[in-house]
Amino acid sequence: MNLLLTSVGRRSYLVRYFKEVIGEGGVVCAANSSDLSPAFAAADRTVVTPLIYDDHYIPFLLDYCKKENIQVLLSLFDIDLPILSRHKAEFAAQGVQVIVSDPEVIDVCNDKLLMSIFLRERDFATPDCYLSVEEAKEAVEAGSLCYPVMIKPRWGMGSLAIYQADNEEELEVFYQKSKREIGRSYLKYESEADLEHAVLIQQRIGGQEYGLDVIQDLNRIYQTTIVKEKIAMRSGETDCARVVELPNLRELGAKIGSELGHIANLDMDIILSDGIPYIIDMNARFGGGYPYSHMAGVNLPRVILDWVRGQKADPTDLCAETGKLYGKDIVMTELGR
């Protein structure tokens, strides 16, 4: 079986995880729009692609999959997901199974306004969203919003263009700054759907942050939830964490999986505040917190390949040991000349 991971960037650990389980004769290929991708060093084969929103992107991938006899394709980047999801049938016709959720699932996860609406309609706790400085000011005057507030891209990932405003002056300045940064980054592509409302303002929720891996099979049947207590963060990613046993958050993951209907992994960010789990973010892909689940005993890459082969996954590959503390390291990689 040959596998293609797109938009690999610096996720060399995921390339290695799949290489460990691909099987005899299998090949793990890595793709990215830049050859300055550290994860390339871990792959069996590599390819530089057109940009995701280039008209030639999907034809390029289809041609590459045919040339390299690819049977499975996964993306590691939010911006990639809606494009691949809309073209799943074209890959399937060529014998390539794209491990990506349906377009409506991707839209809910990538668009934080749609996510908020989706969650509130189903009585899940999540911060209120405001689409303009004027709306936020009115909410402050009405007493339904108070400082500090968070300013973030409606279509965003990581910590790009996210600010905390402690007063009205900062709200106005950071709102405009976030809009400018969106326009100068890859976030501009999805934001083109509604540029006037591409920035959200939310109440800042205080409390302990957790990351969840909500795992479902390729038929959208719920399997398990792995809960990680975040100990330290860096640039929007979990830097240090431990797997913990919190039944209420595992139950929350099961409910979200049932309502959302994603496949494979759903990466979720939760803030537990006064006993209430607020859902802050959802990403329908392997997230930056997955390595903590993997270190604790989960092997989702092997499980996914078992499912693709039509085999039953080993239940132990979906179990995690609790209590141990893990941290990410920085490793130097040679990128060539």
XYZ file of C-alpha atoms in Angstrom:
337
model
C 0.000 0.000 0.000
C 1.326 3.449 -0.955
C 0.293 6.545 0.985
C 0.471 10.260 0.207
C 0.514 12.893 2.967
C -0.158 16.395 1.638
C 0.790 19.739 3.196
C 3.251 17.970 5.492
C 5.203 21.071 6.541
C 6.993 20.229 9.793
C 4.881 17.182 10.736
C 7.782 14.755 10.315
C 6.526 12.709 13.275
C 3.352 11.810 11.358
C 5.403 10.758 8.344
C 7.416 8.483 10.650
C 4.276 7.099 12.334
C 2.858 6.038 8.966
C 6.192 4.646 7.770
C 6.306 2.403 10.849
C 2.955 0.787 9.957
C 2.707 0.987 6.160
C 3.776 -2.629 5.721
C 6.281 -4.464 3.560
C 6.691 -2.865 0.169
C 4.599 0.161 1.139
C 5.780 3.694 0.474
C 5.013 6.952 2.294
C 5.140 9.989 0.014
C 5.125 13.564 1.307
C 3.854 16.604 -0.589
C 4.092 20.318 0.118
C 4.033 23.556 -1.877
C 7.573 24.350 -0.725
C 10.691 22.204 -0.835
C 11.741 23.826 2.462
C 9.644 21.289 4.357
C 11.412 19.506 7.228
C 9.009 16.558 6.995
C 10.391 15.744 3.533
C 13.487 14.290 5.195
C 11.383 11.569 6.868
C 9.474 10.448 3.750
C 10.311 7.721 1.233
C 9.461 10.015 -1.682
C 8.662 13.725 -1.928
C 7.014 16.112 -4.351
C 6.538 19.881 -4.508
C 2.958 20.729 -5.494
C 1.228 23.839 -6.827
C -0.398 26.023 -4.189
C -3.614 24.583 -2.764
C -5.856 27.161 -4.478
C -4.076 26.862 -7.812
C -6.319 25.462 -10.565
C -3.667 22.826 -11.270
C -3.484 21.537 -7.678
C -6.029 18.702 -7.929
C -4.984 17.598 -11.458
C -1.378 17.572 -10.218
C -2.252 15.358 -7.243
C -4.343 13.013 -9.393
C -1.463 12.628 -11.825
C 1.030 12.067 -9.009
C -1.213 9.451 -7.368
C -1.434 7.569 -10.653
C 2.317 7.751 -11.233
C 3.198 6.583 -7.700
C 0.325 4.053 -7.402
C -1.102 5.826 -4.342
C -4.026 4.087 -2.607
C -4.510 6.401 0.397
C -4.243 10.195 0.735
C -4.391 12.301 3.900
C -3.849 16.014 4.434
C -2.322 17.583 7.539
C -3.473 21.168 6.903
C -6.861 22.864 7.408
C -6.722 24.871 4.184
C -6.241 21.668 2.172
C -9.283 19.869 3.577
C -12.185 21.625 1.791
C -10.466 21.300 -1.580
C -9.753 17.586 -1.158
C -13.188 16.914 0.298
C -14.935 18.383 -2.739
C -12.840 16.217 -5.086
C -13.002 12.887 -3.221
C -15.011 11.236 -5.992
C -12.343 12.001 -8.601
C -9.680 10.337 -6.463
C -11.984 7.392 -5.700
C -12.540 6.849 -9.425
C -8.781 6.438 -9.687
C -8.626 3.994 -6.760
C -7.408 6.517 -4.187
C -9.183 6.726 -0.832
C -8.970 10.251 0.566
C -9.256 10.207 4.366
C -11.176 13.449 4.760
C -14.634 14.221 6.122
C -17.538 15.438 3.987
C -17.599 19.107 2.890
C -20.291 20.127 5.370
C -18.194 18.737 8.248
C -15.093 20.565 7.023
C -17.077 23.801 6.711
C -18.279 23.577 10.311
C -14.744 22.982 11.582
C -12.939 25.546 9.415
C -15.478 28.362 9.811
C -15.572 29.343 13.487
C -18.858 31.196 13.045
C -20.537 28.094 11.591
C -18.931 26.075 14.388
C -20.441 28.381 16.997
C -23.895 28.141 15.391
C -23.606 24.344 15.073
C -22.634 23.966 18.742
C -25.230 26.366 20.157
C -28.058 24.750 18.204
C -27.113 21.491 19.959
C -26.701 23.034 23.432
C -22.921 22.707 23.627
C -21.114 25.487 25.502
C -18.935 27.760 23.341
C -18.022 31.471 23.469
C -20.391 33.995 21.863
C -19.164 35.409 18.526
C -19.356 39.007 17.303
C -18.595 39.954 13.714
C -17.671 43.629 14.116
C -16.221 46.090 16.594
C -19.607 47.832 16.708
C -21.426 44.605 17.637
C -18.886 43.898 20.366
C -19.145 47.433 21.787
C -22.937 47.165 21.909
C -22.633 43.837 23.736
C -20.235 45.396 26.260
C -22.667 48.284 26.858
C -25.525 45.786 27.269
C -23.495 43.767 29.786
C -23.480 40.544 27.737
C -19.753 40.877 26.942
C -16.881 42.111 29.070
C -13.138 42.577 28.653
C -10.805 40.899 28.008
C -11.981 39.645 24.629
C -10.259 37.481 22.025
C -9.855 38.639 18.431
C -9.228 35.841 15.946
C -9.646 34.919 12.270
C -12.983 33.343 11.426
C -11.078 30.935 9.177
C -7.817 30.369 10.987
C -5.417 27.965 12.592
C -2.590 28.085 15.105
C -1.997 31.472 16.713
C -1.887 33.524 13.516
C -3.607 36.921 13.836
C -5.026 36.147 17.319
C -4.970 38.897 19.964
C -6.369 39.599 23.401
C -7.925 43.043 23.846
C -8.212 44.333 27.406
C -10.139 47.504 26.564
C -11.997 49.318 23.787
C -8.892 50.973 22.360
C -7.103 47.639 22.008
C -10.250 46.106 20.517
C -10.244 48.634 17.668
C -6.491 48.407 17.029
C -6.193 44.610 17.195
C -9.310 44.066 15.074
C -7.763 46.035 12.209
C -4.379 44.409 12.758
C -5.931 40.937 12.552
C -7.659 41.858 9.274
C -4.380 43.070 7.783
C -2.527 39.921 8.837
C -5.224 37.715 7.308
C -4.830 39.553 4.017
C -1.075 38.951 4.029
C -1.229 35.234 4.873
C -2.626 31.957 3.538
C -5.755 32.664 5.609
C -6.868 35.086 2.891
C -8.012 32.227 0.637
C -10.852 30.865 2.760
C -11.564 34.359 4.123
C -12.427 35.528 0.595
C -15.824 33.904 1.168
C -16.747 36.863 3.423
C -13.919 39.384 3.774
C -16.083 41.895 5.638
C -16.734 39.340 8.378
C -13.428 37.471 8.406
C -12.556 38.397 12.021
C -14.406 37.241 15.136
C -14.551 38.769 18.608
C -15.219 36.391 21.493
C -15.375 36.489 25.263
C -12.131 35.215 26.767
C -12.859 32.061 28.760
C -10.553 31.369 31.702
C -9.823 27.872 32.979
C -7.835 24.699 32.326
C -7.365 23.843 28.648
C -7.677 20.310 27.276
C -7.157 18.766 23.865
C -9.357 15.923 22.627
C -8.783 13.371 19.886
C -12.276 12.193 18.939
C -11.821 9.090 16.788
C -14.454 7.589 14.492
C -14.130 4.907 11.847
C -14.482 5.449 8.101
C -18.243 4.838 8.410
C -18.530 7.678 10.975
C -19.058 5.252 13.861
C -17.654 6.557 17.138
C -14.693 4.662 18.601
C -13.091 6.611 21.461
C -11.992 9.973 22.855
C -8.487 10.634 24.169
C -8.302 13.535 26.655
C -5.077 15.505 27.151
C -4.454 18.093 29.824
C -2.428 20.933 28.309
C 0.441 21.962 30.576
C 2.274 24.410 28.281
C 1.560 26.069 24.925
C 3.796 27.646 22.293
C 2.624 29.538 19.176
C -0.834 28.001 19.325
C 0.372 24.401 19.693
C 0.562 22.147 22.712
C 4.146 22.070 23.965
C 3.654 19.839 27.022
C 0.692 17.636 28.031
C -0.461 14.446 29.712
C -3.283 12.035 28.880
C -5.915 12.053 31.627
C -9.134 10.196 32.393
C -12.062 12.642 32.536
C -15.355 10.818 31.846
C -17.298 14.042 31.241
C -14.930 15.103 28.444
C -14.892 11.604 26.943
C -18.698 11.744 26.913
C -18.548 15.183 25.296
C -16.331 13.768 22.541
C -18.796 10.950 21.905
C -21.703 13.409 21.604
C -19.792 15.698 19.251
C -18.748 12.773 17.062
C -22.336 11.585 16.804
C -23.637 15.047 15.912
C -20.826 16.048 13.541
C -20.282 12.792 11.655
C -16.574 13.162 10.902
C -14.230 10.338 9.964
C -10.853 9.422 11.501
C -9.638 12.133 13.885
C -11.317 15.272 15.187
C -8.914 17.508 17.092
C -10.789 19.613 19.675
C -9.756 22.350 22.098
C -11.730 22.608 25.339
C -11.513 25.058 28.241
C -12.990 23.729 31.467
C -14.302 26.780 33.341
C -16.237 26.367 36.619
C -17.011 22.807 35.616
C -18.389 23.780 32.188
C -16.509 22.483 29.108
C -16.397 25.288 26.524
C -15.560 24.131 23.005
C -13.039 26.603 21.577
C -11.946 24.935 18.355
C -12.513 21.848 16.190
C -10.214 20.568 13.433
C -11.195 17.576 11.294
C -7.649 16.214 10.943
C -4.604 15.074 12.869
C -3.893 17.990 15.196
C -0.717 19.204 16.838
C -1.820 17.417 19.997
C -2.049 13.947 18.443
C 1.575 12.983 19.277
C 0.662 12.964 22.975
C -2.028 10.366 22.297
C 0.457 8.381 20.198
C 3.139 8.490 22.893
C 0.571 7.184 25.365
C -0.160 4.103 23.246
C -2.696 5.135 20.573
C -1.749 4.206 16.993
C -4.290 5.899 14.753
C -2.129 5.611 11.604
C -2.168 1.806 11.942
C -5.893 1.829 12.721
C -6.661 3.928 9.629
C -4.677 1.590 7.385
C -6.463 -1.413 8.919
C -9.809 0.212 8.138
C -8.748 1.013 4.572
C -7.785 -2.651 4.104
C -11.216 -3.692 5.374
C -9.737 -5.197 8.522
C -10.863 -4.823 12.117
C -8.537 -2.594 14.114
C -6.748 -3.890 17.200
C -8.646 -2.355 20.178
C -5.357 -1.764 22.006
C -4.361 0.684 19.260
C -7.160 2.950 20.475
C -6.193 2.836 24.155
C -3.980 5.369 25.927
C -2.054 5.126 29.170
C -2.896 8.012 31.491
C -0.707 10.064 33.785
C 2.641 10.357 32.004
C 3.903 13.815 31.035
C 5.181 14.388 27.470
C 6.855 17.357 25.795
C 7.790 18.314 22.228
C 11.453 18.738 21.344
C 13.234 20.658 18.591
C 15.190 18.467 16.185
C 17.445 19.752 13.427
C 16.938 18.292 9.950
C 19.122 18.556 6.853
C 17.077 19.908 3.929
C 19.702 19.464 1.199
C 21.788 21.991 -0.698
